[in-house]
Structure formats: structure tokens, C-alpha cells
Short mmCIF file of C-alpha atoms and ligand atoms in Angstrom, two decimals:
data_model
loop_
_atom_site.label_atom_id
_atom_site.label_comp_id
_atom_site.label_asym_id
_atom_site.label_seq_id
_atom_site.Cartn_x
_atom_site.Cartn_y
_atom_site.Cartn_z
CA MET A 1 34.26 -74.14 25.78
CA GLU A 2 35.57 -74.76 29.30
CA ASN A 3 34.46 -71.28 30.29
CA LEU A 4 30.82 -72.03 29.52
CA ARG A 5 28.87 -71.98 32.74
CA ASN A 6 27.09 -75.32 33.34
CA GLY A 7 25.22 -76.58 30.33
CA TYR A 8 23.12 -74.48 28.03
CA LEU A 9 20.05 -73.52 30.08
CA PHE A 10 17.41 -75.29 28.00
CA PRO A 11 19.03 -78.77 27.95
CA GLU A 12 19.42 -78.44 31.75
CA ILE A 13 15.68 -77.77 32.11
CA SER A 14 14.88 -80.72 29.83
CA LYS A 15 17.12 -82.97 31.91
CA ARG A 16 15.38 -81.98 35.14
CA ALA A 17 11.97 -82.47 33.53
CA PHE A 18 13.06 -85.90 32.26
CA ASP A 19 14.33 -86.94 35.71
CA HIS A 20 11.01 -85.82 37.19
CA THR A 21 9.02 -87.97 34.77
CA GLN A 22 11.23 -90.95 35.64
CA LYS A 23 10.39 -90.42 39.31
CA HIS A 24 6.69 -89.74 38.69
CA PRO A 25 5.72 -91.83 35.65
CA ASP A 26 1.98 -91.24 36.23
CA ALA A 27 2.12 -87.47 36.63
CA ARG A 28 0.82 -85.39 33.72
CA LEU A 29 3.66 -82.98 33.03
CA ILE A 30 2.76 -79.51 31.73
CA ARG A 31 5.52 -77.63 29.95
CA LEU A 32 5.53 -73.87 30.44
CA GLY A 33 9.31 -73.80 30.20
CA ILE A 34 11.14 -73.86 26.88
CA GLY A 35 9.18 -71.61 24.57
CA ASP A 36 8.23 -74.13 21.93
CA THR A 37 5.10 -73.59 19.90
CA THR A 38 2.24 -76.09 20.18
CA GLU A 39 -0.50 -75.02 17.75
CA PRO A 40 -0.77 -76.52 14.27
CA ILE A 41 0.58 -74.46 11.39
CA PRO A 42 -2.33 -73.01 9.38
CA ASP A 43 -3.29 -75.17 6.41
CA ILE A 44 -2.66 -72.45 3.85
CA ILE A 45 1.01 -72.52 4.86
CA THR A 46 1.51 -76.29 5.10
CA SER A 47 -0.32 -76.72 1.75
CA ALA A 48 2.21 -74.41 0.10
CA MET A 49 5.06 -76.47 1.55
CA ALA A 50 3.40 -79.77 0.57
CA GLU A 51 2.82 -78.54 -2.95
CA TYR A 52 6.42 -77.40 -3.25
CA ALA A 53 7.69 -80.71 -1.85
CA LYS A 54 5.49 -82.71 -4.22
CA ALA A 55 6.75 -80.74 -7.20
CA LEU A 56 10.30 -81.76 -6.29
CA SER A 57 9.32 -85.18 -7.66
CA THR A 58 8.83 -83.72 -11.12
CA ILE A 59 11.31 -82.60 -13.76
CA GLU A 60 9.71 -79.15 -13.95
CA GLY A 61 9.41 -78.64 -10.19
CA TYR A 62 12.79 -79.94 -9.11
CA ASN A 63 15.28 -77.48 -7.61
CA GLY A 64 18.67 -78.11 -6.08
CA TYR A 65 20.78 -75.54 -4.28
CA GLY A 66 19.20 -72.13 -4.03
CA ASP A 67 20.92 -68.80 -3.44
CA GLU A 68 22.81 -68.84 -0.12
CA GLN A 69 21.07 -65.57 0.83
CA GLY A 70 17.62 -67.03 0.17
CA ASN A 71 15.02 -66.97 -2.54
CA MET A 72 14.75 -63.38 -3.80
CA ALA A 73 10.93 -63.50 -3.86
CA LEU A 74 10.96 -64.30 -0.14
CA ARG A 75 13.61 -61.68 0.63
CA VAL A 76 11.50 -59.06 -1.12
CA ALA A 77 8.31 -60.28 0.58
CA ILE A 78 9.97 -59.96 4.01
CA ALA A 79 11.22 -56.46 3.17
CA GLU A 80 7.88 -55.31 1.78
CA THR A 81 5.58 -56.95 4.32
CA LEU A 82 7.48 -56.71 7.59
CA TYR A 83 9.59 -53.60 6.91
CA ARG A 84 7.03 -51.57 5.01
CA ASN A 85 7.92 -47.85 4.98
CA MET A 86 11.28 -48.53 6.60
CA GLY A 87 13.24 -48.52 3.35
CA ILE A 88 14.65 -52.04 3.69
CA LYS A 89 15.39 -53.71 0.36
CA GLY A 90 15.21 -57.40 -0.53
CA ASN A 91 18.98 -57.65 -1.05
CA GLU A 92 19.52 -56.51 2.55
CA VAL A 93 17.49 -59.49 3.88
CA PHE A 94 19.42 -62.76 4.35
CA VAL A 95 17.05 -65.71 4.75
CA SER A 96 18.30 -68.39 7.12
CA ASP A 97 17.49 -71.53 9.07
CA GLY A 98 16.61 -69.50 12.16
CA ALA A 99 17.59 -66.61 14.38
CA GLN A 100 19.68 -68.70 16.74
CA CYS A 101 21.89 -69.90 13.88
CA ASP A 102 22.17 -66.32 12.62
CA ILE A 103 23.33 -65.13 16.04
CA SER A 104 26.31 -67.50 15.77
CA ARG A 105 26.99 -66.50 12.17
CA LEU A 106 27.01 -62.88 13.29
CA GLN A 107 29.45 -63.81 16.04
CA MET A 108 31.68 -65.25 13.33
CA LEU A 109 31.46 -61.95 11.47
CA LEU A 110 32.38 -60.02 14.62
CA GLY A 111 35.31 -62.24 15.60
CA SER A 112 36.93 -62.75 18.97
CA ASP A 113 38.27 -59.30 19.74
CA VAL A 114 35.10 -57.25 20.13
CA THR A 115 33.56 -56.13 23.40
CA VAL A 116 29.92 -56.99 24.01
CA ALA A 117 26.97 -55.69 26.07
CA VAL A 118 23.80 -57.66 26.74
CA GLN A 119 20.54 -57.01 28.51
CA ASP A 120 20.40 -58.67 31.92
CA PRO A 121 18.32 -60.85 31.88
CA SER A 122 18.49 -62.02 28.27
CA PHE A 123 18.19 -64.99 25.91
CA PRO A 124 21.28 -67.12 26.78
CA ALA A 125 22.54 -67.55 23.19
CA TYR A 126 24.07 -64.04 23.08
CA ILE A 127 26.34 -64.70 26.04
CA ASP A 128 27.01 -68.37 25.41
CA SER A 129 28.03 -67.80 21.79
CA SER A 130 30.23 -64.91 22.98
CA VAL A 131 31.87 -67.32 25.43
CA ILE A 132 32.46 -69.83 22.62
CA PHE A 133 34.11 -67.08 20.58
CA GLY A 134 36.50 -66.55 23.48
CA ARG A 135 35.65 -62.99 24.36
CA ALA A 136 33.59 -63.30 27.55
CA GLY A 137 36.36 -63.85 30.08
CA LYS A 138 35.97 -66.01 33.16
CA PHE A 139 32.66 -66.69 34.84
CA GLU A 140 32.58 -65.13 38.30
CA GLU A 141 30.53 -67.16 40.75
CA GLU A 142 30.03 -64.26 43.19
CA THR A 143 28.45 -61.94 40.63
CA GLY A 144 27.01 -64.56 38.27
CA LYS A 145 28.63 -62.63 35.41
CA TYR A 146 31.34 -63.15 32.83
CA GLY A 147 34.23 -60.76 33.45
CA ASN A 148 34.45 -59.25 29.95
CA ILE A 149 30.73 -58.88 29.20
CA VAL A 150 28.85 -55.70 30.01
CA TYR A 151 25.53 -56.56 31.66
CA MET A 152 22.79 -53.95 31.15
CA LYS A 153 20.40 -54.50 34.03
CA CYS A 154 16.73 -54.42 32.99
CA SER A 155 14.28 -54.56 35.89
CA PRO A 156 10.95 -53.04 36.91
CA GLU A 157 12.92 -50.18 38.55
CA ASN A 158 14.18 -48.95 35.16
CA LYS A 159 11.10 -50.08 33.19
CA PHE A 160 13.21 -52.91 31.75
CA PHE A 161 15.36 -50.45 29.80
CA PRO A 162 19.06 -50.14 30.71
CA ASN A 163 20.46 -47.03 32.30
CA LEU A 164 22.65 -46.01 29.37
CA SER A 165 24.31 -43.21 31.34
CA ILE A 166 26.21 -45.86 33.35
CA THR A 167 26.63 -48.40 30.52
CA ARG A 168 30.22 -48.90 29.37
CA LYS A 169 30.94 -48.40 25.67
CA THR A 170 31.23 -51.69 23.75
CA ASP A 171 31.69 -52.63 20.10
CA VAL A 172 28.48 -54.67 20.05
CA ILE A 173 25.15 -54.39 21.88
CA PHE A 174 22.75 -57.32 21.82
CA PHE A 175 19.22 -56.04 22.32
CA CYS A 176 16.07 -58.16 22.20
CA SER A 177 12.60 -56.62 22.00
CA PRO A 178 10.02 -57.89 22.86
CA ASN A 179 12.40 -59.37 25.33
CA ASN A 180 12.90 -62.98 26.19
CA PRO A 181 12.51 -63.55 29.16
CA THR A 182 10.86 -60.40 30.59
CA GLY A 183 8.23 -60.09 27.85
CA ASN A 184 8.82 -56.33 27.79
CA ALA A 185 8.76 -54.40 24.50
CA ALA A 186 10.93 -51.28 24.32
CA THR A 187 9.17 -48.03 23.43
CA LYS A 188 10.05 -45.84 20.48
CA LEU A 189 11.66 -43.28 22.75
CA GLN A 190 13.80 -45.92 24.45
CA LEU A 191 14.96 -47.30 21.11
CA GLN A 192 15.77 -43.79 19.91
CA ARG A 193 18.01 -43.45 22.97
CA LEU A 194 19.62 -46.81 22.20
CA VAL A 195 20.35 -45.82 18.59
CA GLU A 196 21.82 -42.47 19.73
CA PHE A 197 23.95 -44.30 22.30
CA ALA A 198 25.26 -46.74 19.67
CA LYS A 199 26.02 -43.88 17.27
CA ALA A 200 27.89 -41.90 19.90
CA ASN A 201 30.01 -44.94 20.83
CA GLY A 202 30.54 -46.41 17.36
CA SER A 203 28.75 -49.61 18.46
CA ILE A 204 26.78 -52.08 16.32
CA ILE A 205 23.39 -53.09 17.74
CA ILE A 206 22.32 -56.67 17.07
CA TYR A 207 18.60 -56.33 17.47
CA ASP A 208 16.58 -59.52 17.96
CA SER A 209 12.94 -59.05 16.94
CA SER A 210 11.97 -62.75 17.02
CA TYR A 211 8.80 -61.90 19.00
CA ALA A 212 7.77 -58.78 17.06
CA ALA A 213 4.55 -60.42 15.83
CA PHE A 214 3.29 -60.50 19.43
CA ILE A 215 3.35 -56.72 19.85
CA SER A 216 -0.15 -55.38 20.55
CA ASP A 217 0.61 -51.73 21.29
CA GLU A 218 2.51 -49.02 19.42
CA SER A 219 5.97 -50.32 20.43
CA PRO A 220 8.23 -50.59 17.36
CA ARG A 221 8.25 -54.00 15.65
CA SER A 222 11.65 -53.33 14.17
CA ILE A 223 14.66 -51.22 15.11
CA TYR A 224 14.40 -49.70 11.61
CA GLU A 225 11.33 -47.78 12.73
CA ILE A 226 13.90 -45.53 14.40
CA PRO A 227 15.46 -42.93 12.08
CA GLY A 228 19.20 -43.52 11.71
CA ALA A 229 19.04 -47.15 12.90
CA LYS A 230 20.19 -48.45 9.52
CA GLU A 231 23.60 -46.91 10.19
CA VAL A 232 24.09 -48.80 13.45
CA ALA A 233 21.88 -51.90 13.58
CA ILE A 234 21.60 -55.43 12.27
CA GLU A 235 18.26 -57.14 12.92
CA VAL A 236 17.78 -60.90 13.39
CA SER A 237 14.33 -62.40 13.34
CA SER A 238 12.44 -65.62 12.91
CA PHE A 239 9.41 -67.46 11.60
CA SER A 240 9.61 -69.75 14.67
CA LYS A 241 7.21 -67.99 16.99
CA PHE A 242 5.53 -65.92 14.30
CA ALA A 243 4.35 -68.96 12.31
CA GLY A 244 5.05 -72.06 14.43
CA PHE A 245 8.21 -72.84 12.42
CA THR A 246 10.33 -73.94 15.40
CA GLY A 247 10.78 -77.32 13.71
CA VAL A 248 10.37 -76.24 10.07
CA ARG A 249 13.27 -73.76 10.57
CA LEU A 250 13.26 -70.36 8.90
CA GLY A 251 14.55 -66.96 9.94
CA TRP A 252 16.29 -63.93 8.52
CA THR A 253 18.84 -61.23 9.20
CA VAL A 254 18.73 -57.70 7.87
CA VAL A 255 22.06 -56.01 7.21
CA PRO A 256 21.43 -52.52 5.79
CA GLU A 257 23.79 -51.14 3.17
CA GLU A 258 24.17 -48.00 5.30
CA LEU A 259 25.89 -49.95 8.08
CA LYS A 260 29.63 -49.40 7.68
CA TYR A 261 32.79 -50.05 9.66
CA THR A 262 34.79 -47.02 10.78
CA ASN A 263 36.94 -47.40 7.63
CA GLY A 264 33.78 -46.99 5.53
CA PHE A 265 33.58 -50.61 4.32
CA PRO A 266 29.97 -51.91 4.21
CA VAL A 267 29.25 -54.66 6.75
CA ILE A 268 26.75 -56.26 4.31
CA LYS A 269 29.66 -57.32 2.04
CA ASP A 270 31.34 -59.24 4.87
CA TYR A 271 28.09 -60.78 6.03
CA ASP A 272 27.43 -61.95 2.50
CA ARG A 273 30.86 -63.67 2.50
CA ILE A 274 30.11 -65.35 5.84
CA VAL A 275 26.72 -66.59 4.60
CA CYS A 276 28.20 -67.93 1.35
CA THR A 277 31.10 -69.60 3.17
CA CYS A 278 29.38 -71.03 6.24
CA PHE A 279 25.81 -71.59 5.11
CA ASN A 280 24.29 -73.01 1.99
CA GLY A 281 20.82 -71.51 2.12
CA ALA A 282 17.65 -72.25 4.09
CA PRO A 283 15.64 -75.35 3.10
CA SER A 284 13.67 -74.60 -0.05
CA ILE A 285 10.51 -76.20 1.40
CA SER A 286 10.68 -73.92 4.46
CA GLN A 287 11.13 -70.93 2.17
CA ALA A 288 7.98 -71.89 0.24
CA GLY A 289 6.23 -71.93 3.62
CA GLY A 290 7.72 -68.54 4.49
CA LEU A 291 6.31 -67.01 1.32
CA ALA A 292 2.86 -68.41 2.18
CA CYS A 293 3.11 -66.89 5.70
CA LEU A 294 3.54 -63.47 4.13
CA SER A 295 0.58 -63.75 1.76
CA PRO A 296 -2.46 -61.82 3.05
CA GLN A 297 -4.32 -65.03 4.00
CA GLY A 298 -1.22 -66.65 5.48
CA TYR A 299 -0.50 -63.57 7.57
CA GLU A 300 -4.09 -63.44 8.81
CA ALA A 301 -3.92 -67.13 9.78
CA THR A 302 -0.67 -66.69 11.75
CA THR A 303 -2.16 -63.66 13.50
CA ALA A 304 -5.06 -65.83 14.71
CA VAL A 305 -2.63 -68.37 16.20
CA ILE A 306 -0.72 -65.58 17.94
CA ALA A 307 -4.00 -64.26 19.39
CA TYR A 308 -4.60 -67.73 20.85
CA TYR A 309 -1.21 -67.69 22.60
CA LYS A 310 -1.86 -64.18 23.85
CA GLU A 311 -5.10 -65.33 25.44
CA ASN A 312 -3.04 -68.07 27.15
CA ALA A 313 -0.64 -65.37 28.36
CA LYS A 314 -3.55 -63.46 29.88
CA ILE A 315 -4.76 -66.57 31.72
CA ILE A 316 -1.29 -67.17 33.20
CA ALA A 317 -0.78 -63.51 34.10
CA ASP A 318 -4.21 -63.31 35.75
CA THR A 319 -3.41 -66.46 37.73
CA PHE A 320 -0.39 -64.84 39.35
CA ARG A 321 -2.13 -61.50 39.79
CA SER A 322 -4.87 -63.30 41.69
CA LEU A 323 -2.10 -64.66 43.95
CA ALA A 324 -0.94 -61.08 44.60
CA LEU A 325 2.40 -61.62 42.85
CA LYS A 326 3.95 -58.94 40.64
CA VAL A 327 3.54 -59.90 36.99
CA TYR A 328 5.31 -58.43 33.93
CA GLY A 329 5.20 -59.17 30.21
CA GLY A 330 2.53 -61.22 28.45
CA GLU A 331 0.99 -58.31 26.54
CA ASN A 332 3.57 -57.90 23.79
CA ALA A 333 5.23 -61.30 24.12
CA PRO A 334 4.41 -64.94 24.85
CA TYR A 335 6.33 -64.77 28.16
CA ILE A 336 5.15 -63.88 31.64
CA TRP A 337 7.79 -62.76 34.11
CA VAL A 338 6.77 -63.22 37.73
CA HIS A 339 8.52 -61.90 40.83
CA PHE A 340 8.92 -64.27 43.80
CA PRO A 341 10.45 -61.84 46.31
CA GLY A 342 13.20 -63.22 48.51
CA GLN A 343 13.27 -66.63 46.81
CA LYS A 344 15.97 -68.27 44.70
CA SER A 345 14.54 -68.95 41.27
CA TRP A 346 15.97 -72.49 41.01
CA ASP A 347 14.24 -73.26 44.36
CA VAL A 348 10.95 -71.98 42.94
CA PHE A 349 11.53 -74.04 39.78
CA ASN A 350 12.12 -77.20 41.86
CA GLU A 351 9.12 -76.58 44.09
CA ILE A 352 6.73 -75.95 41.18
CA LEU A 353 8.01 -79.04 39.34
CA ALA A 354 7.85 -81.27 42.42
CA LYS A 355 4.43 -80.14 43.63
CA THR A 356 2.54 -79.31 40.44
CA HIS A 357 4.40 -81.23 37.70
CA ILE A 358 4.78 -77.98 35.75
CA VAL A 359 8.04 -77.18 33.98
CA THR A 360 9.00 -73.49 34.11
CA ILE A 361 12.25 -71.58 33.73
CA PRO A 362 14.16 -70.00 36.61
CA GLY A 363 14.89 -66.34 35.92
CA SER A 364 18.51 -66.65 37.06
CA GLY A 365 19.17 -68.83 34.00
CA PHE A 366 18.84 -65.63 31.94
CA GLY A 367 21.33 -63.60 33.99
CA PRO A 368 21.89 -62.43 37.56
CA ALA A 369 19.11 -59.80 37.36
CA GLY A 370 16.68 -62.70 36.78
CA GLU A 371 17.16 -64.01 40.31
CA GLU A 372 13.84 -64.09 42.25
CA TYR A 373 11.95 -64.21 38.93
CA MET A 374 10.36 -67.05 36.95
CA ARG A 375 9.49 -67.15 33.27
CA PHE A 376 6.27 -68.84 32.23
CA SER A 377 5.68 -69.54 28.55
CA ALA A 378 2.24 -68.99 27.02
CA PHE A 379 2.87 -71.58 24.31
CA GLY A 380 0.56 -74.47 25.07
CA ARG A 381 -2.81 -76.06 24.45
CA ARG A 382 -5.60 -74.12 26.20
CA GLU A 383 -6.65 -77.07 28.36
CA ASN A 384 -3.08 -77.41 29.66
CA ILE A 385 -2.86 -73.70 30.40
CA LEU A 386 -6.13 -73.83 32.36
CA GLU A 387 -4.98 -76.95 34.23
CA ALA A 388 -1.63 -75.30 35.02
CA SER A 389 -3.51 -72.26 36.31
CA ARG A 390 -5.57 -74.48 38.66
CA ARG A 391 -2.49 -76.29 39.93
CA LEU A 392 -0.55 -73.07 40.54
CA LYS A 393 -3.50 -71.51 42.36
CA SER A 394 -3.76 -74.48 44.67
CA LEU A 395 0.02 -74.43 45.33
CA TYR A 396 0.16 -70.75 46.25
CA LYS A 397 -3.28 -70.01 47.69
N1 PLP B 401 15.92 -65.25 19.65
C1 PLP B 401 15.18 -65.31 20.76
C2 PLP B 401 15.05 -64.10 21.59
C3 PLP B 401 14.55 -66.50 21.12
O1 PLP B 401 13.84 -66.55 22.25
C4 PLP B 401 14.69 -67.64 20.31
C5 PLP B 401 14.05 -68.92 20.65
O2 PLP B 401 13.47 -69.13 21.66
C6 PLP B 401 15.47 -67.53 19.17
C7 PLP B 401 16.07 -66.32 18.86
C8 PLP B 401 15.69 -68.71 18.28
O3 PLP B 401 14.94 -68.60 17.16
P1 PLP B 401 15.02 -69.66 15.97
O4 PLP B 401 14.06 -70.77 16.28
O5 PLP B 401 14.64 -68.88 14.77
O6 PLP B 401 16.43 -70.16 15.89
#
């Protein structure tokens, strides 16, 4: 725990935002920082949850503990709806209370002795949970890196895909696509290279597809679109951004039966033990909501909400383009990644907060390659996004 650098990034941002509101009680703060959803959950989904909750008050509708791995109907619905034609079966899907919790449960499965590679920049939970499990080594101030973690630089120069020819072999590779924070979705060809790399090195890929629902082009929505991926990859994913379930809590992890340790033992058996020992199943009400999300009408309704956020993303991206800044992401993800050449990202964060009352996230919080970049979240009410756009234009014009 002592090795953890500062606090976790998001509480630090919240603290600075809170201090700002104390100093400026009349300012109208706009939050484009922590990627929390803002739009109401479609009625068809909340009605299913309300109905399920109401039935809990009846003898016939009451349920206690469910299966630790999740309700089989939901597991099958996830496999059939989101992994159609990829050969994933319901029993390979473990329903959970969210992707972040699953990342830590996977860390428990992996133990303290494994070596780990992460994209740089990346979602902080991969590194921070690796630090907690005691395998990251010391934080080095000069490089901004942990000594025992392999950082795979992802920048515009390499089209946000790591140069695998210089990447050291590790037991585990965390890979997030569409990526938080860069908003970049890996192409099929890139993921094929990643799967080949993992196979050649005997590595397990932990693939985070929490933002897959935002993909607009032909980029894969799952690592299992790549032939052979089932032998090397676990996928974690979430209803949080897909259906506005950040507070409801629901996610899942896919562990294919084909994934085996070098001694031939199936990883799924160990993961099942971890889930049964350390987790007691996702809330049944959330699972009822999850099933509704995957019904044809539920899916259509969530898609409309995602389209709304994507329109927000376009407004933010266009704002920075009009200011002649280099803009990445936003098309396949709710995040816009903006380059502020020559500037420290925490300085940009402080300036934007002080002068426009907008909360953002400094790129360096996601890894050393994030320095000079800022992440802007497209989650927000349209009027706030438009107001933020006006304020940013007047700051930088
Ligand atoms: N994975 C990524 C890449 C995320 O950005 C987030 C949340 O922002 C999560 C996982 C957490 O998801 P959940 O709400 O399902 O725990």
C-alpha cells in the first residue's frame, strides 16, 4: 500500500474540484472529468428492475442468494447478444458487480508473482491493483513508472498501438479497447498482432471492453473476434457505460474454456473458485436490469443514449479542433484526448478549473505518456457540454 503513488487519481480530482467549489461557491461547476454517466436509464430497463424489486415482497417472487457466477439466463443473453458468432457459451460468462471489481478479482487469481504489461496511458486500476498485489516494484519519480511494470507506450506516433517488437515478455498484458483515456479503438489487424504476441510469449491478455458499445466503425467489439483469442484472453466488461449502470452496478468477465495454464489446467476452474470464495453474486435487481438491457427494445434504448453521448463527444472534439489543437478519440469512445504541446497536464487542469470552472483529467494521471494531454469526458447534459464549449473557446481563443 505504501508503494501506491499519491491517491487514486479519481479521488484526487474530486478533492481538487471540491476545494474549488469551496473557494468559488457561486461558480457553476461543469464536470468533464471522471467518466460518470448522466442520462436517465431507459424506462424499459428501470421498469424491469422495479417489477423484480416489487416481486421480492411476495412469496412467489422472493429470491435470496443467486448463483455466484450470475443468473444463467443473463449469462446466456450476454453470450448470445454481445458475443454472437464468437462461440462464447453462457457458462464462460461470470456476471459481476462491475469491471473494476473484476479486475481486482482477476489480480487475486493471478497472484503476486506474475509480471505485468500495461498500455501507457491506461485506466489506473490495472497498475494500482498490481501495486496492491505487491508486484509493481517501487515508483520512480524520474520516469513516472513503477520499476517492475512494463509500460507499452501508445501515442499518435504509433497510432496508439504499442510497438510489440520492443515490448518485454510478461505473464499478463492488460489491454483496454476502446481505450480509456485516449478514446482509441484497436483495429482487427492490431488485435491479431496482440494475440500472436501473447501466444508466442505464453502471456494472458486481460482485455477490457467496457466501452465496446461506443464503437462506430469496424473495430472489434471483443477480443474474441480474433481467431485464437480464446486460448490467450480473458475479457472484462461492464453495463456501466453501456447502460448507465455506474450506480446500479453490473459487469461481467468471460473466461473461455480454451484458456489453459502451461500445465494444461483450465483457468476457468480457478476463476470459478475465486468467484465462489470472494464474491457472492451480483445484485439480483441489477441482473434483472441487465436482462432488460439485452432485450431488443432495451438494446435499442441504450443505443440511443450512447448516440447522445457521442454527439456530445463531437461537440467537444470540434471545440478543440476550432482552437487548432490536436484531438484524438471521441469517435469510438466517450473520451476526447487533446494535446497541449509543451504544457504539464496538471498545470492545464489547474488553469481550466480556475478560469472556466470545468473539471477535466490531466493525462499524466494515466501514465507518463499522458503528459501534455488532457482527457475530456463526453458524459454530460447537452446544455452543460455546450456551455463548457463556450467557456473553453473563450479561454483559448
Ligand atoms: N474499465 C475501464 C476502462 C473504465 O474506464 C472503467 C470506469 O470508468 C471501469 C472499467 C469500471 O467499470 P465498472 O463501473 O463496471 O466497475
